Amino acid sequence: MTTQQPVWIIGGYQSDFARNFTKESLEISDLVKETTMGTVAGAGISTGQVEVIHVANAMGEFYVKQGHLGSMVASVVPELAGIPSTRHEAACASGGVAVMAAMADIESGRYDVALVLGVEIERNVPGAVGAGFLGAAAWVGHEGQGQDFVWPYTFSQIAEEYDRRYGLRDEHLRRIGAVNFANAKTNPKAQTRGWATPPECFSADDDANPQVVGRVRRYDCSQVTDGGAGIVVVSDRWLRQNGATLGGPVARIAGWGQRNTSLRLQDKFDASAHADYVFPHVRDAIGDAFSRAGVEDVFALDGIETHDCFTISQYLAIDHFGITKPGCSGDAVEAGITERDGVLPINPSGGLIGGGHPVGATGVRMLLDSYLQVTGQASGYQVEGARRFATLNFGGSTATVVCTVIEAG
């Protein structure tokens, strides 16, 4: 691994993921402005200190018919006119790749202060229409043909592949959903914090938890969400010169890993037919992040924010992180290892299932939540004594993968 220059998170902001911006007669420009100003204030800096901007957005052209969101920042916050700004798209990993680009800017020495934003409006169209939009993140015309709900279908196939290779008990998937909804109830920004979810919602009850496609039921799915999240990352040089003026604590992005592979799920299954893991490239991204951060064992972490777009997504994260042997994720679920008060909590925020999933903002939100955890600021859902968290953000059927390790400063 090459030597990595320190990159620090100095603060950030998340909108309330329970909001519906269309019902409030607001546009994506309003979300961009709120997230920008909230992030700058949360980091304790002024707009005049921002040197470069990276905006994550996956679906703007579909849902709100608006592209070119890098320049939207200057449209709604004129003080940032003239600052370099780029929009990044990698499906649900858009936030992760935006953070990677910002880190590269900092590590190269080109800039010292980067504003990273993730924004998405998704609640302005009927569900079936939105499902069609989201299908663009698969290989259109090459997979999912004839399916109205491409992603539930795709992740049901992943569940079936796990079952074929190792065996899979549906009650373990239901338990993951139940825990994430329970975690969300104490997160003041979570989309589902006020939802009533009796135990029947996490069962095979066709009325309370109807089947969507195959192995996937309603409460196995993440939410359709309007929301924004942002962080400010700075160089070690900048922090040494300006740290005393900051009002809050800082955390370091100690390690990172990024991998890509084919869009098509079957290509990934074929490539891993004789491998230990269903998705070796996911395991490799995690290994890269751990190596850069000097993490020798997953249990050296205090928690993980992972990409639970479906319950099977979190299930696969458990064994790919090394919490269990390949295919044995259900053992950790059954033992309570990954619950908020367990040995290694996963998604204490509620994750995407309980917290919400504004597609382009999710990867940024994960880093923000990890920053809040390791600095003791995750009010309502704090993991006691947390000092080191990891994130796993992926797009499509794990076609783009970003993993980070965040440590207290």
Coordinates of C-alpha atoms in Angstrom, one line a residue:
M1 CA 0.0 0.0 0.0
T2 CA 1.2 3.5 -0.8
T3 CA 1.7 6.0 2.0
Q4 CA -1.5 7.9 2.8
Q5 CA -1.5 11.5 3.7
P6 CA -3.9 12.2 6.7
V7 CA -7.4 13.3 5.8
W8 CA -9.6 14.7 8.6
I9 CA -13.3 15.1 9.0
I10 CA -14.1 18.2 11.0
G11 CA -17.9 18.1 11.0
G12 CA -21.0 17.8 8.9
Y13 CA -24.7 17.8 8.6
Q14 CA -27.7 15.6 7.8
S15 CA -31.2 16.7 6.9
D16 CA -34.2 15.0 8.5
F17 CA -34.7 11.9 6.4
A18 CA -38.4 11.8 7.3
R19 CA -39.2 14.9 5.3
N20 CA -40.9 15.0 2.0
F21 CA -39.6 18.0 0.1
T22 CA -42.2 18.0 -2.6
K23 CA -45.0 18.2 0.0
E24 CA -43.2 21.1 1.5
S25 CA -43.2 22.8 -2.0
L26 CA -39.4 22.6 -2.0
E27 CA -37.0 21.7 -4.9
I28 CA -33.6 20.0 -5.0
S29 CA -32.0 23.4 -5.1
D30 CA -33.5 24.0 -1.6
L31 CA -32.0 20.7 -0.4
V32 CA -28.6 21.6 -1.9
K33 CA -28.7 25.0 -0.1
E34 CA -29.8 23.5 3.3
T35 CA -27.1 20.7 3.1
T36 CA -24.4 23.1 2.0
M37 CA -25.0 25.7 4.7
G38 CA -25.7 23.1 7.4
T39 CA -22.4 21.3 6.6
V40 CA -20.3 24.4 6.6
A41 CA -21.8 25.5 9.9
G42 CA -21.5 22.0 11.4
A43 CA -17.8 22.0 10.5
G44 CA -17.3 25.3 12.1
I45 CA -15.9 27.1 9.1
S46 CA -17.0 29.8 6.7
T47 CA -17.9 29.4 3.0
G48 CA -14.8 31.5 2.3
Q49 CA -12.6 28.6 3.6
V50 CA -14.0 26.0 1.2
E51 CA -11.5 25.3 -1.6
V52 CA -13.2 22.5 -3.6
I53 CA -16.6 20.9 -3.7
H54 CA -17.7 17.4 -4.5
V55 CA -21.4 16.6 -5.0
A56 CA -22.8 13.1 -5.0
N57 CA -26.1 12.5 -6.8
A58 CA -27.3 9.4 -8.6
M59 CA -30.8 10.1 -9.9
G60 CA -31.2 13.8 -10.4
E61 CA -32.0 13.6 -14.2
F62 CA -34.7 10.9 -13.5
Y63 CA -36.6 12.1 -10.4
V64 CA -36.3 15.9 -10.7
K65 CA -35.1 16.3 -14.3
Q66 CA -32.0 18.2 -13.1
G67 CA -28.4 17.4 -13.9
H68 CA -25.2 19.4 -13.5
L69 CA -25.6 19.6 -9.7
G70 CA -22.0 20.5 -9.1
S71 CA -22.9 24.0 -10.3
M72 CA -26.2 24.1 -8.3
V73 CA -24.1 24.8 -5.2
A74 CA -23.0 28.2 -6.5
S75 CA -26.6 28.9 -7.8
V76 CA -28.0 28.7 -4.3
V77 CA -25.0 29.8 -2.2
P78 CA -23.4 32.6 -4.3
E79 CA -20.5 32.9 -1.9
L80 CA -19.2 29.6 -3.4
A81 CA -19.2 30.8 -7.0
G82 CA -15.8 30.4 -8.5
I83 CA -15.0 27.3 -6.3
P84 CA -14.2 24.1 -8.3
S85 CA -17.2 21.8 -8.0
T86 CA -17.9 18.3 -9.5
R87 CA -20.9 16.0 -9.5
H88 CA -20.3 12.3 -9.0
E89 CA -22.6 9.4 -10.0
A90 CA -22.0 5.7 -9.1
A91 CA -25.6 4.6 -8.3
C92 CA -25.9 4.0 -4.5
A93 CA -22.1 4.4 -4.1
S94 CA -22.2 8.0 -5.4
G95 CA -21.5 9.3 -2.0
G96 CA -18.6 7.0 -1.5
V97 CA -16.9 7.9 -4.7
A98 CA -17.4 11.6 -4.0
V99 CA -15.6 11.1 -0.7
M100 CA -12.8 9.2 -2.6
A101 CA -12.4 12.1 -5.0
A102 CA -12.3 14.7 -2.2
M103 CA -9.7 12.6 -0.3
A104 CA -7.5 12.5 -3.5
D105 CA -7.7 16.3 -3.7
I106 CA -6.5 16.6 -0.1
E107 CA -3.8 13.9 -0.3
S108 CA -2.3 15.3 -3.5
G109 CA -1.9 18.7 -1.8
R110 CA -4.0 20.4 -4.5
Y111 CA -6.6 21.6 -1.9
D112 CA -6.7 21.7 1.9
V113 CA -10.5 22.0 2.5
A114 CA -13.1 20.0 0.6
L115 CA -16.9 20.2 1.0
V116 CA -18.5 16.9 0.2
L117 CA -22.3 16.8 -0.3
G118 CA -24.8 14.0 -1.1
V119 CA -28.3 15.0 -2.2
E120 CA -31.3 13.1 -3.5
I121 CA -35.0 13.8 -4.0
E122 CA -37.0 10.5 -4.5
R123 CA -40.4 10.9 -3.0
N124 CA -42.0 13.0 -5.7
V125 CA -43.1 10.2 -8.0
P126 CA -45.2 7.0 -7.5
G127 CA -43.3 4.0 -6.3
A128 CA -43.5 2.0 -9.5
V129 CA -42.2 5.0 -11.5
G130 CA -39.3 5.4 -9.0
A131 CA -38.5 1.7 -9.3
G132 CA -38.1 2.1 -13.0
F133 CA -35.7 5.0 -12.6
L134 CA -33.6 3.1 -10.1
G135 CA -33.3 0.2 -12.5
A136 CA -30.9 2.3 -14.6
A137 CA -28.2 1.3 -12.1
A138 CA -28.3 -2.3 -13.4
W139 CA -27.1 -3.3 -16.9
V140 CA -30.2 -2.2 -18.8
G141 CA -31.3 -4.7 -21.4
H142 CA -28.9 -7.4 -20.1
E143 CA -30.5 -8.3 -16.7
G144 CA -33.8 -7.9 -14.9
Q145 CA -35.8 -8.0 -18.1
G146 CA -39.5 -8.2 -17.4
Q147 CA -39.2 -7.3 -13.7
D148 CA -41.1 -4.3 -12.4
F149 CA -38.9 -4.1 -9.3
V150 CA -35.3 -4.8 -10.5
W151 CA -33.5 -4.4 -7.2
P152 CA -35.7 -6.5 -5.0
Y153 CA -35.5 -9.2 -7.7
T154 CA -31.7 -8.8 -7.9
F155 CA -31.1 -9.0 -4.2
S156 CA -33.5 -11.9 -3.9
Q157 CA -31.2 -13.7 -6.4
I158 CA -28.3 -12.9 -4.0
A159 CA -30.2 -14.5 -1.2
E160 CA -30.9 -17.5 -3.3
E161 CA -27.2 -17.8 -4.2
Y162 CA -26.3 -17.7 -0.5
D163 CA -28.8 -20.4 0.2
R164 CA -27.4 -22.5 -2.7
R165 CA -23.8 -22.2 -1.5
Y166 CA -24.2 -22.2 2.3
G167 CA -27.8 -22.4 3.3
L168 CA -29.8 -19.3 4.4
R169 CA -32.5 -19.0 7.0
D170 CA -35.1 -16.3 6.3
E171 CA -35.5 -15.6 10.0
H172 CA -32.0 -14.2 10.1
L173 CA -32.9 -11.7 7.4
R174 CA -36.1 -10.7 9.2
R175 CA -34.0 -10.2 12.4
I176 CA -31.7 -7.8 10.6
G177 CA -34.7 -5.7 9.5
A178 CA -36.2 -5.7 13.0
V179 CA -32.9 -4.5 14.6
N180 CA -32.4 -1.7 12.1
F181 CA -36.0 -0.4 12.6
A182 CA -35.5 -0.6 16.3
N183 CA -32.2 1.3 16.1
A184 CA -33.8 4.0 14.0
K185 CA -36.4 4.7 16.6
T186 CA -33.8 6.6 18.7
N187 CA -32.1 8.4 15.8
P188 CA -33.5 11.9 15.6
K189 CA -32.9 12.1 11.9
A190 CA -34.1 8.6 10.9
Q191 CA -36.9 8.3 8.4
T192 CA -38.8 5.6 10.2
R193 CA -38.3 6.7 13.8
G194 CA -42.1 7.3 14.2
W195 CA -43.3 4.3 12.3
A196 CA -45.3 1.6 14.1
T197 CA -43.7 -1.7 13.3
P198 CA -45.1 -4.6 15.4
P199 CA -43.4 -8.0 15.4
E200 CA -45.5 -9.2 12.6
C201 CA -43.7 -6.8 10.2
F202 CA -40.6 -9.0 10.6
S203 CA -42.2 -12.3 9.9
A204 CA -43.6 -14.3 7.0
D205 CA -47.1 -12.8 7.6
D206 CA -48.3 -11.9 4.1
D207 CA -50.5 -9.1 5.3
A208 CA -48.1 -7.4 7.7
N209 CA -45.0 -8.1 5.7
P210 CA -46.0 -8.9 2.1
Q211 CA -43.7 -10.5 -0.4
V212 CA -42.2 -8.1 -3.0
V213 CA -40.2 -10.5 -5.1
G214 CA -38.9 -13.9 -4.2
R215 CA -37.1 -13.9 -0.8
V216 CA -37.6 -10.2 -0.4
R217 CA -40.5 -8.9 1.7
R218 CA -41.5 -5.3 2.4
Y219 CA -39.5 -4.9 5.6
D220 CA -36.4 -6.4 4.0
C221 CA -36.2 -3.2 1.9
S222 CA -34.6 0.2 2.4
Q223 CA -36.6 3.3 2.2
V224 CA -37.4 5.7 -0.6
T225 CA -36.0 9.0 0.8
D226 CA -35.5 12.7 0.3
G227 CA -32.4 13.8 2.0
G228 CA -28.9 15.4 2.1
A229 CA -25.8 14.8 4.0
G230 CA -22.4 16.5 4.0
I231 CA -19.0 16.5 5.6
V232 CA -15.9 18.8 5.4
V233 CA -12.6 17.0 5.0
V234 CA -9.3 18.8 5.5
S235 CA -5.5 18.2 5.2
D236 CA -3.2 17.5 8.1
R237 CA -1.4 20.8 7.2
W238 CA -4.7 22.8 7.4
L239 CA -5.7 21.2 10.7
R240 CA -2.3 22.0 12.3
Q241 CA -2.7 25.6 11.3
N242 CA -6.5 26.0 12.1
G243 CA -7.5 23.3 14.5
A244 CA -7.5 25.6 17.5
T245 CA -10.2 27.7 15.9
L246 CA -12.6 24.8 15.4
G247 CA -15.5 24.4 17.8
G248 CA -15.8 20.6 17.7
P249 CA -13.8 17.3 17.7
V250 CA -12.2 15.8 14.6
A251 CA -11.8 12.3 13.2
R252 CA -9.3 10.8 10.7
I253 CA -10.2 8.8 7.6
A254 CA -7.5 6.2 8.5
G255 CA -8.1 3.8 5.6
W256 CA -10.0 3.3 2.4
G257 CA -10.6 0.7 -0.3
Q258 CA -12.4 1.0 -3.6
R259 CA -13.2 -1.7 -6.1
N260 CA -15.3 -2.1 -9.2
T261 CA -16.5 -5.0 -11.3
S262 CA -19.2 -5.9 -13.8
L263 CA -22.6 -4.3 -13.6
R264 CA -24.3 -7.7 -14.2
L265 CA -24.9 -9.9 -11.1
Q266 CA -24.5 -13.2 -13.0
D267 CA -21.0 -12.1 -14.0
K268 CA -20.1 -11.7 -10.4
F269 CA -21.5 -15.1 -9.5
D270 CA -19.6 -16.7 -12.3
A271 CA -16.3 -15.0 -11.2
S272 CA -16.7 -16.3 -7.6
A273 CA -17.9 -19.8 -8.4
H274 CA -14.8 -21.3 -6.8
A275 CA -14.0 -18.5 -4.3
D276 CA -14.6 -18.5 -0.5
Y277 CA -16.8 -15.4 -0.7
V278 CA -19.7 -14.6 -3.0
F279 CA -18.2 -11.2 -3.7
P280 CA -14.4 -11.4 -3.5
H281 CA -14.0 -7.8 -4.7
V282 CA -16.1 -6.6 -1.7
R283 CA -13.8 -8.6 0.6
D284 CA -10.8 -7.0 -1.2
A285 CA -12.1 -3.4 -0.7
I286 CA -12.5 -4.1 3.0
G287 CA -9.1 -5.6 3.2
D288 CA -7.6 -2.6 1.5
A289 CA -9.2 -0.3 4.0
F290 CA -8.1 -2.4 6.9
S291 CA -4.5 -2.6 5.6
R292 CA -4.3 1.2 5.2
A293 CA -5.7 1.7 8.6
G294 CA -3.6 -0.9 10.3
V295 CA -6.7 -2.9 11.4
E296 CA -5.6 -6.5 11.8
D297 CA -8.9 -7.9 13.0
V298 CA -12.5 -6.8 12.4
F299 CA -13.2 -6.9 16.2
A300 CA -10.7 -4.0 16.6
L301 CA -13.6 -1.9 15.3
D302 CA -16.2 -0.5 17.6
G303 CA -18.9 -0.5 14.9
I304 CA -19.9 -0.5 11.2
E305 CA -22.2 1.5 9.1
T306 CA -23.0 -0.7 6.1
H307 CA -25.1 -0.7 3.0
D308 CA -28.3 -2.5 3.9
C309 CA -30.3 -1.6 0.8
F310 CA -31.9 -5.0 1.6
T311 CA -31.5 -7.3 4.6
I312 CA -29.4 -9.6 2.5
S313 CA -27.0 -6.7 1.8
Q314 CA -26.2 -6.5 5.5
Y315 CA -26.1 -10.3 5.8
L316 CA -23.4 -10.4 3.1
A317 CA -21.5 -7.6 4.8
I318 CA -21.2 -9.6 8.0
D319 CA -19.2 -12.4 6.5
H320 CA -17.3 -10.2 4.0
F321 CA -16.1 -8.1 6.9
G322 CA -14.8 -11.3 8.5
I323 CA -17.2 -11.3 11.5
T324 CA -18.0 -14.9 10.6
K325 CA -16.6 -17.4 8.2
P326 CA -18.0 -17.2 4.7
G327 CA -21.6 -18.1 4.6
C328 CA -22.1 -18.0 8.3
S329 CA -23.5 -14.5 8.8
G330 CA -26.6 -15.9 10.4
D331 CA -24.5 -17.1 13.4
A332 CA -23.6 -13.4 14.2
V333 CA -27.2 -12.3 13.8
E334 CA -28.5 -15.1 16.0
A335 CA -25.9 -14.4 18.7
G336 CA -26.8 -10.6 18.8
I337 CA -23.2 -9.7 17.9
T338 CA -24.2 -7.0 15.5
E339 CA -26.9 -5.4 17.6
R340 CA -26.3 -1.9 19.1
D341 CA -25.3 -3.3 22.4
G342 CA -23.5 -6.3 20.9
V343 CA -19.8 -7.0 20.5
L344 CA -19.7 -5.3 17.1
P345 CA -22.7 -3.1 16.3
I346 CA -23.8 -2.7 12.7
N347 CA -26.0 0.2 11.7
P348 CA -26.6 1.7 15.1
S349 CA -28.2 4.6 13.2
G350 CA -30.8 2.3 11.6
G351 CA -28.9 2.1 8.4
L352 CA -30.7 2.4 5.1
I353 CA -33.6 0.2 6.2
G354 CA -34.5 2.2 9.3
G355 CA -32.7 5.5 8.7
G356 CA -33.5 6.1 5.1
H357 CA -31.7 5.8 1.7
P358 CA -31.5 9.0 -0.4
V359 CA -29.4 7.2 -2.9
G360 CA -26.7 9.8 -3.7
A361 CA -26.4 10.9 0.0
T362 CA -26.1 7.5 1.6
G363 CA -22.3 7.1 1.3
V364 CA -21.7 10.5 2.8
R365 CA -24.2 9.9 5.6
M366 CA -22.3 6.8 6.6
L367 CA -19.1 8.7 7.0
L368 CA -20.9 11.5 8.9
D369 CA -22.5 8.9 11.3
S370 CA -19.1 7.2 11.8
Y371 CA -17.6 10.6 12.6
L372 CA -20.3 11.3 15.1
Q373 CA -19.9 7.9 16.7
V374 CA -16.1 8.1 17.2
T375 CA -16.4 11.7 18.5
G376 CA -19.2 10.8 20.9
Q377 CA -21.8 13.0 19.2
A378 CA -24.3 10.4 18.0
S379 CA -27.1 11.6 20.2
G380 CA -29.7 8.9 20.8
Y381 CA -27.8 6.1 19.1
Q382 CA -24.3 6.4 20.5
V383 CA -22.2 3.3 20.8
E384 CA -20.5 3.7 24.2
G385 CA -16.8 4.3 24.0
A386 CA -16.6 4.1 20.2
R387 CA -13.2 5.2 18.8
R388 CA -13.1 3.3 15.4
F389 CA -15.8 2.7 12.9
A390 CA -15.9 1.3 9.3
T391 CA -18.2 2.0 6.4
L392 CA -19.2 -0.1 3.4
N393 CA -21.1 1.7 0.6
F394 CA -21.9 0.0 -2.7
G395 CA -23.7 0.7 -5.9
G396 CA -25.8 -1.7 -7.9
S397 CA -25.3 -5.4 -7.1
T398 CA -21.9 -4.4 -5.5
A399 CA -20.6 -3.2 -8.9
T400 CA -18.9 -0.2 -7.2
V401 CA -17.6 -0.7 -3.6
V402 CA -16.2 1.9 -1.2
C403 CA -15.0 1.0 2.3
T404 CA -13.5 3.4 4.9
V405 CA -12.2 3.3 8.4
I406 CA -12.8 6.3 10.6
E407 CA -10.8 6.9 13.8
A408 CA -11.1 9.5 16.6
G409 CA -8.5 12.3 16.4

